[in-house]
Short mmCIF file of C-alpha atoms and ligand atoms in Angstrom, two decimals:
data_model
loop_
_atom_site.label_atom_id
_atom_site.label_comp_id
_atom_site.label_asym_id
_atom_site.label_seq_id
_atom_site.Cartn_x
_atom_site.Cartn_y
_atom_site.Cartn_z
CA MET A 7 25.30 26.12 -19.16
CA GLN A 8 28.40 24.90 -20.82
CA ILE A 9 29.00 21.61 -22.29
CA ASN A 10 30.30 19.36 -19.96
CA ASP A 11 28.51 21.04 -16.74
CA LYS A 12 26.72 18.72 -14.85
CA ILE A 13 23.24 18.48 -13.52
CA LEU A 14 21.99 16.15 -10.68
CA VAL A 15 18.56 14.73 -10.38
CA ILE A 16 17.65 14.22 -6.76
CA ASN A 17 14.70 11.64 -5.58
CA ALA A 18 14.05 11.91 -1.83
CA GLY A 19 11.83 9.57 -0.34
CA SER A 20 11.48 9.08 3.84
CA SER A 21 14.51 6.76 3.85
CA SER A 22 16.19 7.08 0.39
CA ILE A 23 17.78 9.60 -1.60
CA LYS A 24 18.11 8.17 -5.26
CA PHE A 25 20.26 10.11 -7.34
CA GLN A 26 21.37 10.70 -11.29
CA LEU A 27 24.15 12.39 -12.68
CA PHE A 28 23.84 14.13 -15.95
CA GLN A 29 26.42 15.90 -18.20
CA LEU A 30 25.78 18.13 -21.14
CA VAL A 31 27.40 16.95 -24.37
CA ASN A 32 25.87 19.44 -26.87
CA GLU A 33 24.12 22.28 -27.57
CA LYS A 34 20.93 20.48 -29.04
CA PRO A 35 21.02 20.15 -26.06
CA GLU A 36 21.34 16.68 -25.29
CA PHE A 37 22.72 14.94 -21.94
CA GLU A 38 24.40 11.76 -21.23
CA ILE A 39 24.09 10.00 -17.74
CA LEU A 40 27.73 9.53 -16.08
CA ALA A 41 26.23 7.61 -12.50
CA LYS A 42 23.39 6.76 -10.61
CA GLY A 43 22.55 5.58 -7.26
CA LEU A 44 20.97 5.12 -4.23
CA VAL A 45 21.31 6.00 -0.60
CA GLU A 46 19.23 3.87 1.53
CA ARG A 47 17.37 2.69 4.86
CA ILE A 48 18.42 6.04 6.21
CA ALA A 49 18.24 6.28 9.62
CA ILE A 50 17.61 2.61 9.98
CA SER A 51 20.25 -0.17 10.78
CA GLY A 52 22.08 -1.43 7.75
CA SER A 53 22.30 1.69 5.89
CA ARG A 54 24.20 2.27 2.57
CA ILE A 55 25.08 3.74 -0.66
CA ILE A 56 24.86 1.79 -4.10
CA THR A 57 26.95 4.01 -6.69
CA GLU A 58 26.66 2.86 -10.41
CA ILE A 59 29.42 4.58 -12.79
CA ILE A 60 28.30 4.53 -16.20
CA LYS A 61 31.12 5.05 -19.26
CA ASN A 62 30.57 4.00 -22.59
CA LYS A 63 27.57 1.99 -21.54
CA ASN A 64 29.49 -0.22 -19.35
CA VAL A 65 27.94 0.18 -15.73
CA VAL A 66 30.73 -0.67 -12.67
CA LYS A 67 28.71 -0.79 -9.44
CA HIS A 68 30.06 -0.04 -5.91
CA GLU A 69 28.33 -0.67 -2.64
CA LYS A 70 29.39 0.89 0.90
CA THR A 71 27.48 0.02 3.99
CA ILE A 72 27.86 2.75 6.51
CA THR A 73 25.69 4.39 9.22
CA ILE A 74 23.58 7.22 7.56
CA LYS A 75 21.63 9.00 10.31
CA ASP A 76 19.90 11.59 8.03
CA HIS A 77 19.17 13.01 4.63
CA ASP A 78 21.94 15.61 5.38
CA PHE A 79 24.90 12.83 5.71
CA GLY A 80 23.40 10.89 2.70
CA ALA A 81 23.67 13.98 0.29
CA LYS A 82 27.55 14.42 1.58
CA LEU A 83 27.89 10.69 1.14
CA ILE A 84 26.68 11.15 -2.34
CA ILE A 85 28.97 14.21 -3.83
CA GLU A 86 31.76 12.14 -1.79
CA GLN A 87 31.29 9.22 -3.84
CA LEU A 88 30.75 10.78 -7.08
CA GLU A 89 34.37 12.34 -6.11
CA ALA A 90 36.10 9.91 -5.09
CA PHE A 91 34.88 7.65 -8.05
CA LYS A 92 36.06 10.82 -10.28
CA VAL A 93 33.04 11.41 -11.98
CA ILE A 94 33.51 14.89 -10.67
CA LYS A 95 36.58 16.90 -9.54
CA ASP A 96 34.17 18.61 -7.15
CA PHE A 97 30.94 19.73 -6.28
CA ASP A 98 30.74 23.17 -8.21
CA GLU A 99 31.07 20.92 -11.47
CA VAL A 100 27.32 20.83 -10.83
CA VAL A 101 25.61 23.82 -12.06
CA GLY A 102 21.76 22.72 -11.19
CA ILE A 103 20.22 20.34 -9.59
CA GLY A 104 16.36 19.09 -10.12
CA HIS A 105 14.72 17.90 -7.37
CA ARG A 106 11.56 15.74 -7.88
CA LEU A 107 8.23 16.58 -5.88
CA VAL A 108 5.16 14.47 -5.76
CA HIS A 109 2.78 17.62 -4.91
CA GLY A 110 2.91 20.90 -5.96
CA GLY A 111 -0.81 21.83 -5.18
CA GLN A 112 -2.62 24.32 -7.02
CA LYS A 113 0.60 26.79 -7.01
CA PHE A 114 2.90 25.03 -8.96
CA VAL A 115 1.61 24.33 -12.58
CA THR A 116 4.89 24.20 -14.03
CA SER A 117 8.71 23.34 -12.96
CA THR A 118 9.99 25.98 -10.92
CA ILE A 119 13.57 27.51 -9.57
CA ILE A 120 13.81 27.02 -5.46
CA ASN A 121 14.09 30.78 -4.42
CA HIS A 122 12.63 31.95 -1.06
CA GLN A 123 9.50 32.26 -2.47
CA ALA A 124 9.01 28.64 -3.71
CA GLU A 125 10.49 27.34 -0.75
CA ALA A 126 7.64 29.03 1.53
CA ALA A 127 4.74 27.76 -1.15
CA LEU A 128 6.56 24.30 -1.26
CA ILE A 129 6.40 24.30 2.83
CA GLU A 130 2.52 25.07 2.44
CA SER A 131 2.35 21.89 0.09
CA VAL A 132 3.48 19.80 2.89
CA ALA A 133 -0.01 19.74 4.05
CA LEU A 134 -1.42 18.19 0.93
CA ALA A 135 1.67 15.36 0.49
CA PRO A 136 2.70 15.07 4.28
CA LEU A 137 4.14 11.30 3.15
CA HIS A 138 5.98 12.77 0.12
CA ASN A 139 7.05 16.52 0.57
CA PRO A 140 8.71 16.69 3.47
CA PRO A 141 11.56 14.13 2.15
CA ALA A 142 11.96 16.06 -0.94
CA LEU A 143 12.59 19.25 1.05
CA LYS A 144 15.01 17.53 3.29
CA GLY A 145 16.76 16.53 0.07
CA TYR A 146 17.03 20.22 -1.11
CA HIS A 147 18.24 21.61 2.36
CA ALA A 148 20.97 19.07 2.55
CA PHE A 149 22.21 19.74 -1.27
CA LYS A 150 21.60 23.59 -0.43
CA VAL A 151 24.02 23.22 2.78
CA LEU A 152 26.61 21.66 0.84
CA ASN A 153 27.01 23.97 -1.88
CA PRO A 154 24.61 27.26 -1.46
CA LYS A 155 26.12 28.09 -4.84
CA ILE A 156 23.98 25.74 -6.90
CA LYS A 157 20.59 26.66 -8.35
CA HIS A 158 17.79 24.26 -7.22
CA VAL A 159 14.52 23.08 -9.54
CA ALA A 160 11.53 21.48 -8.48
CA VAL A 161 9.93 19.57 -10.61
CA PHE A 162 6.26 18.47 -9.71
CA ASP A 163 4.49 15.17 -10.66
CA THR A 164 1.31 16.70 -10.34
CA SER A 165 1.73 19.80 -12.68
CA PHE A 166 1.33 17.85 -16.07
CA HIS A 167 -2.41 17.37 -14.85
CA CYS A 168 -3.34 21.36 -14.60
CA THR A 169 -5.04 20.95 -17.85
CA LEU A 170 -7.74 18.45 -16.21
CA PRO A 171 -11.57 19.92 -17.04
CA ALA A 172 -13.51 20.89 -14.20
CA GLU A 173 -15.77 17.74 -14.35
CA LYS A 174 -12.78 15.57 -14.05
CA TYR A 175 -10.79 17.26 -11.35
CA LEU A 176 -13.93 17.96 -8.85
CA TYR A 177 -14.96 15.25 -6.36
CA SER A 178 -19.13 14.93 -5.99
CA VAL A 179 -18.55 16.46 -2.43
CA PRO A 180 -19.54 20.00 -1.23
CA TYR A 181 -18.04 22.54 -3.63
CA SER A 182 -17.03 24.63 -0.40
CA TRP A 183 -14.40 21.79 0.46
CA TYR A 184 -13.10 22.74 -3.00
CA GLN A 185 -12.84 26.57 -2.35
CA ASN A 186 -11.97 26.61 0.95
CA TYR A 187 -9.54 23.42 1.23
CA GLN A 188 -8.60 22.90 -2.17
CA ILE A 189 -9.73 19.49 -2.05
CA LYS A 190 -9.76 18.29 -6.17
CA ARG A 191 -8.18 15.51 -8.42
CA TYR A 192 -4.27 16.50 -8.91
CA GLY A 193 -3.33 13.56 -10.76
CA PHE A 194 0.61 12.36 -9.90
CA HIS A 195 3.02 10.24 -12.64
CA GLY A 196 3.18 13.56 -14.37
CA ILE A 197 6.68 13.68 -15.27
CA SER A 198 6.58 9.86 -16.52
CA TYR A 199 3.46 11.14 -18.81
CA ARG A 200 4.62 14.02 -20.29
CA TYR A 201 8.27 11.86 -21.23
CA ILE A 202 6.04 9.34 -22.87
CA LEU A 203 4.04 12.12 -24.68
CA GLU A 204 7.36 13.15 -26.10
CA LYS A 205 8.35 9.82 -26.90
CA LEU A 206 4.92 9.37 -28.75
CA THR A 207 5.93 12.54 -31.15
CA GLU A 208 9.06 10.80 -32.28
CA ILE A 209 7.30 7.25 -32.57
CA LEU A 210 3.97 8.68 -34.18
CA LYS A 211 5.70 11.34 -35.95
CA LYS A 212 2.72 13.80 -34.91
CA PRO A 213 3.14 16.74 -32.78
CA ALA A 214 2.17 16.39 -29.14
CA GLN A 215 -1.10 18.73 -29.70
CA SER A 216 -2.28 16.10 -31.95
CA ILE A 217 -1.84 12.99 -29.94
CA ASN A 218 -4.94 11.26 -27.99
CA THR A 219 -3.44 8.51 -26.16
CA ILE A 220 -3.99 6.10 -22.83
CA VAL A 221 -1.06 5.91 -20.69
CA CYS A 222 -0.69 3.02 -18.33
CA HIS A 223 1.97 3.91 -15.99
CA LEU A 224 1.99 0.28 -13.50
CA GLY A 225 4.93 0.54 -10.84
CA ASN A 226 4.62 -0.03 -7.25
CA GLY A 227 2.63 3.28 -7.67
CA ALA A 228 0.25 3.05 -10.40
CA SER A 229 -2.21 4.95 -12.27
CA VAL A 230 -4.15 5.79 -15.89
CA CYS A 231 -3.79 9.33 -17.78
CA ALA A 232 -6.17 9.81 -20.57
CA ILE A 233 -4.01 12.55 -22.81
CA LYS A 234 -6.54 14.22 -25.37
CA LYS A 235 -4.79 16.50 -27.69
CA GLY A 236 -1.26 16.62 -25.92
CA GLN A 237 -2.96 17.65 -22.57
CA SER A 238 -4.21 15.62 -19.51
CA TYR A 239 -7.88 15.34 -19.79
CA ASN A 240 -8.43 12.34 -17.12
CA THR A 241 -6.08 10.64 -14.29
CA SER A 242 -6.82 7.76 -11.63
CA MET A 243 -4.67 9.16 -9.03
CA GLY A 244 -6.54 12.20 -7.09
CA LEU A 245 -6.05 14.42 -4.04
CA THR A 246 -3.39 11.83 -3.16
CA PRO A 247 -1.90 9.26 -5.00
CA LEU A 248 -4.17 6.44 -3.20
CA ASP A 249 -6.96 7.03 -5.17
CA GLY A 250 -7.69 4.93 -8.41
CA LEU A 251 -5.95 1.54 -9.52
CA ILE A 252 -5.08 -1.09 -7.45
CA MET A 253 -1.49 -0.73 -6.66
CA GLY A 254 1.45 -2.68 -4.79
CA THR A 255 0.28 -1.83 -1.20
CA ARG A 256 -2.17 0.89 -2.05
CA SER A 257 -6.11 0.13 -2.32
CA GLY A 258 -7.09 2.81 -4.84
CA ILE A 259 -10.68 3.59 -4.78
CA ILE A 260 -12.86 2.07 -1.98
CA ASP A 261 -16.19 3.00 -0.48
CA PRO A 262 -15.28 6.19 1.76
CA SER A 263 -17.60 4.59 4.52
CA ILE A 264 -14.96 1.99 5.16
CA HIS A 265 -13.26 4.13 7.64
CA ASN A 266 -16.12 4.95 9.68
CA TYR A 267 -17.42 1.48 10.03
CA LEU A 268 -13.92 0.24 10.73
CA CYS A 269 -13.45 2.54 13.42
CA GLN A 270 -16.99 1.75 15.03
CA ILE A 271 -16.80 -1.78 14.61
CA THR A 272 -13.49 -2.21 16.55
CA LYS A 273 -13.58 0.42 19.14
CA ASN A 274 -14.15 -1.80 22.04
CA SER A 275 -11.31 -4.28 20.78
CA LYS A 276 -7.82 -4.37 21.72
CA GLN A 277 -6.79 -2.58 18.93
CA PRO A 278 -9.38 0.23 18.03
CA GLU A 279 -9.06 1.54 14.38
CA THR A 280 -8.65 4.70 13.82
CA ILE A 281 -8.70 7.56 10.89
CA VAL A 282 -4.71 7.56 11.11
CA SER A 283 -4.58 3.50 11.49
CA VAL A 284 -7.01 2.60 8.27
CA THR A 285 -5.39 5.36 6.59
CA ASP A 286 -2.18 3.54 7.06
CA ALA A 287 -3.44 0.38 6.25
CA LEU A 288 -5.03 1.38 2.80
CA ASN A 289 -1.57 2.89 1.91
CA LYS A 290 0.90 0.29 3.16
CA ASN A 291 -1.08 -3.33 3.58
CA SER A 292 -3.76 -3.05 0.89
CA GLY A 293 -3.66 -3.22 -2.83
CA LEU A 294 -1.72 -6.35 -4.51
CA LEU A 295 -0.19 -7.22 -0.80
CA GLY A 296 -3.22 -7.12 1.14
CA ILE A 297 -5.71 -9.12 -1.22
CA SER A 298 -2.85 -12.20 -2.04
CA GLU A 299 -1.08 -12.10 1.44
CA VAL A 300 2.07 -13.17 -0.73
CA SER A 301 4.00 -9.65 -1.71
CA SER A 302 3.19 -6.13 -3.24
CA ASP A 303 5.71 -7.36 -5.67
CA ILE A 304 3.81 -8.75 -9.15
CA ARG A 305 6.70 -11.07 -9.85
CA ASP A 306 5.89 -12.86 -6.21
CA VAL A 307 2.10 -12.63 -6.66
CA VAL A 308 2.51 -14.10 -10.66
CA ALA A 309 4.66 -16.79 -9.29
CA ALA A 310 2.19 -17.66 -6.41
CA GLN A 311 -0.60 -18.00 -9.07
CA ASN A 312 1.37 -20.22 -11.31
CA ASP A 313 1.99 -22.59 -8.25
CA ASN A 314 -0.72 -25.11 -7.77
CA LYS A 315 0.72 -26.07 -4.04
CA HIS A 316 1.21 -22.23 -3.16
CA PRO A 317 -0.83 -21.73 0.07
CA LYS A 318 -2.11 -18.66 -1.13
CA GLN A 319 -2.47 -19.31 -5.13
CA LYS A 320 -6.25 -18.41 -5.02
CA GLN A 321 -5.60 -15.14 -3.44
CA ALA A 322 -2.85 -14.62 -5.89
CA ALA A 323 -5.10 -15.10 -8.60
CA LEU A 324 -7.82 -13.03 -7.35
CA ALA A 325 -5.28 -10.32 -6.78
CA ILE A 326 -4.11 -10.40 -10.39
CA LYS A 327 -7.80 -10.27 -11.78
CA MET A 328 -8.61 -7.43 -9.78
CA PHE A 329 -5.54 -5.49 -10.59
CA THR A 330 -6.08 -5.91 -14.35
CA GLN A 331 -9.76 -5.85 -14.33
CA ARG A 332 -9.42 -2.25 -12.35
CA ILE A 333 -6.88 -1.09 -15.22
CA ALA A 334 -9.22 -2.58 -17.96
CA ASN A 335 -12.06 -0.60 -17.10
CA TYR A 336 -10.15 2.60 -16.41
CA ILE A 337 -8.81 2.10 -20.43
CA ILE A 338 -12.25 1.25 -21.71
CA GLN A 339 -13.46 4.91 -19.84
CA TYR A 340 -10.98 6.58 -20.97
CA ALA A 341 -11.29 5.62 -24.80
CA ASN A 342 -14.65 6.83 -24.37
CA ASP A 343 -13.31 10.39 -22.69
CA LEU A 344 -11.13 10.17 -26.28
CA ASP A 345 -14.06 9.96 -28.19
CA ASN A 346 -12.67 6.17 -29.16
CA GLN A 347 -10.07 8.29 -31.30
CA VAL A 348 -7.05 7.05 -29.53
CA ASP A 349 -3.27 7.03 -31.41
CA ALA A 350 -1.51 5.00 -28.81
CA LEU A 351 -2.31 2.62 -25.97
CA VAL A 352 0.88 2.56 -23.76
CA PHE A 353 2.26 0.51 -20.92
CA THR A 354 5.06 1.99 -18.66
CA ALA A 355 6.57 1.68 -15.52
CA GLY A 356 8.38 -1.73 -14.01
CA ILE A 357 5.10 -3.75 -14.45
CA GLY A 358 3.80 -1.71 -17.63
CA GLU A 359 7.33 -2.28 -19.45
CA ASN A 360 8.24 -5.44 -18.02
CA ALA A 361 5.25 -7.87 -17.07
CA ALA A 362 4.03 -9.52 -20.67
CA GLU A 363 1.74 -11.63 -18.79
CA ILE A 364 0.10 -8.84 -17.11
CA ARG A 365 -0.14 -6.94 -20.24
CA GLN A 366 -2.01 -9.55 -21.85
CA ALA A 367 -4.07 -10.14 -18.87
CA ILE A 368 -5.32 -6.63 -18.98
CA ILE A 369 -6.12 -6.81 -22.77
CA ASP A 370 -8.10 -9.80 -22.40
CA GLU A 371 -10.06 -7.92 -19.76
CA ILE A 372 -11.16 -5.14 -22.52
CA LYS A 373 -14.24 -6.88 -24.26
CA ILE A 374 -15.58 -3.64 -25.87
CA LEU A 375 -12.65 -2.41 -27.78
CA SER A 376 -10.80 -4.70 -30.29
CA LEU A 377 -7.57 -4.95 -29.19
CA LYS A 378 -5.01 -7.56 -30.02
CA LEU A 379 -1.51 -8.33 -29.01
CA ASN A 380 1.48 -9.78 -31.03
CA GLU A 381 2.48 -12.64 -28.48
CA LYS A 382 5.90 -12.64 -29.51
CA LYS A 383 6.32 -8.88 -29.85
CA ASN A 384 4.50 -8.63 -26.05
CA GLN A 385 7.22 -10.94 -24.60
CA ALA A 386 10.47 -9.57 -26.86
CA SER A 387 12.86 -7.69 -25.21
CA TYR A 388 13.50 -4.43 -26.06
CA SER A 389 15.31 -1.49 -25.16
CA ASP A 390 13.43 1.91 -25.25
CA TYR A 391 10.10 0.97 -27.02
CA LEU A 392 7.97 -1.41 -29.30
CA LEU A 393 4.69 -1.71 -30.84
CA ILE A 394 3.34 -5.17 -29.15
CA SER A 395 0.14 -5.02 -30.95
CA GLU A 396 -1.34 -6.85 -34.28
CA SER A 397 -2.06 -4.34 -37.13
CA SER A 398 -5.60 -5.67 -37.03
CA SER A 399 -5.71 -3.81 -33.42
CA LYS A 400 -8.52 -1.01 -32.82
CA ILE A 401 -5.67 0.77 -31.10
CA PRO A 402 -1.72 0.40 -31.31
CA VAL A 403 -0.39 -0.86 -28.23
CA TYR A 404 3.22 -0.23 -27.29
CA LYS A 405 5.54 -0.92 -24.34
CA ILE A 406 7.55 2.20 -23.63
CA ARG A 407 10.23 2.78 -21.24
CA THR A 408 9.96 5.93 -19.25
CA ASN A 409 12.66 8.07 -17.97
CA GLU A 410 11.33 10.79 -15.27
CA GLU A 411 14.98 11.49 -14.56
CA ILE A 412 15.67 12.90 -17.47
CA MET A 413 12.63 14.81 -18.00
CA ILE A 414 13.87 16.28 -14.65
CA CYS A 415 17.42 17.42 -15.76
CA TYR A 416 15.63 18.99 -18.80
CA ASP A 417 13.00 20.82 -16.72
CA THR A 418 16.11 21.80 -14.63
CA PHE A 419 18.48 23.01 -17.89
CA ALA A 420 15.72 25.19 -19.24
CA LEU A 421 15.31 27.07 -16.13
CA ILE A 422 19.00 27.30 -15.07
CA LYS A 423 20.75 27.64 -18.47
P1 ADP B 509 8.13 2.29 -8.49
O1 ADP B 509 8.85 3.42 -9.03
O2 ADP B 509 6.25 2.87 -8.47
O3 ADP B 509 8.55 2.12 -6.88
P2 ADP B 509 8.78 0.55 -10.57
O4 ADP B 509 8.53 1.18 -11.36
O5 ADP B 509 9.81 -0.16 -10.22
O6 ADP B 509 8.08 1.06 -9.04
O7 ADP B 509 8.15 -0.63 -10.45
C1 ADP B 509 7.94 -1.72 -9.68
C2 ADP B 509 6.98 -2.92 -10.04
O8 ADP B 509 7.39 -3.79 -11.37
C3 ADP B 509 7.14 -4.51 -9.15
O9 ADP B 509 5.67 -4.77 -9.02
C4 ADP B 509 7.94 -5.26 -10.01
O10 ADP B 509 7.38 -6.64 -9.46
C5 ADP B 509 7.68 -5.16 -11.02
N1 ADP B 509 8.94 -5.28 -11.90
C6 ADP B 509 10.01 -4.71 -12.17
N2 ADP B 509 10.79 -5.67 -13.02
C7 ADP B 509 9.69 -6.81 -13.40
C8 ADP B 509 9.86 -7.78 -14.48
N3 ADP B 509 11.36 -7.86 -15.01
N4 ADP B 509 8.93 -8.45 -14.89
C9 ADP B 509 7.80 -8.31 -14.25
N5 ADP B 509 7.61 -7.29 -12.96
C10 ADP B 509 8.71 -6.38 -12.94
#
């Protein structure tokens, strides 16, 4: 790769394609972001593309409403917009495309160039991630067709967790399920955890191998990870991203008997539940949304909790209590996993980075470790990271802005350079 060459990072979902375009600026290597955006509502009415052009930290936003019938057209539109706004002269300037893949299964323990063999293995991984991997593969095909010369790299949310010890990755189910069907805890948000770990090497001035940390990645999807000596040692998500914490719309851990009980009890009703419908509700109508009946967005739930006249105020307060208590319990458990030798407790992603009252509420729920936030620093604005605890806190607490796209860019660079 040469200076000024570009890498496109793609995160394709079922009805959206998020993109970021990076340019190599020096041999260190360092990258600068040139553009980012989103194709949304693919195959749904009201589809559009939003492109943000970034020059000297100034951002100019363009929006175009246009019928986008599939991922192929979405990909074409992204390249057309980047050309139209003169970010690239033509698609050949892009030398590599990095794709975010949620589930790498057992096969992908590192990022990988997508060749015929890898593609076949990725298709196999669809069984483990039917919601997430098919759209990512659609995204890959869409860009591949547009320019077959460009190299593609897959970067996985699961690979960081391939170091989990057996006692953490196994479920207490018949061992043959693991042997025959690869049923185990894979863990997710690994790209974000890797980014945070690298950031901590800078902040703590320590090599990754000597860092013990607990990272709370709290977005719409949320998980916690215990990183021991620079490696994932325990994490809250499992076979799929449904396990663990209470999330925006996902239940997190529940009694696995709920499926069967609901199917039995509703079998003679007008709308009998099935395994599929219950799983769907656990993914889409549970979590903060399910408990509060207000929203999956924590800002709305907090607003409802603080509004004495809101009809769902009590449920909103309950949702936040449950959300924060469960996170606190994982932090306590993971401090124990790390022998109570924790260099940093980190909050990241949409909620973790921005919601000061939620961070405080989580710390308030931790009774057996003496953690203390500095109120001003917890509230303070920041760009990259900030230490938000008092010096008396048993563990230093940080808010750190994650950047999964730059990790995907670096992995792509490392494999194609
Ligand atoms: P994901 O990438 O998993 O879709 P995000 O990391 O974008 O999710 O996080 C989304 C969550 O972050 C939402 O609950 C949203 O309310 C919350 N969030 C985003 N910005 C803020 C903010 N400024 N203050 C409080 N919460 C925020």
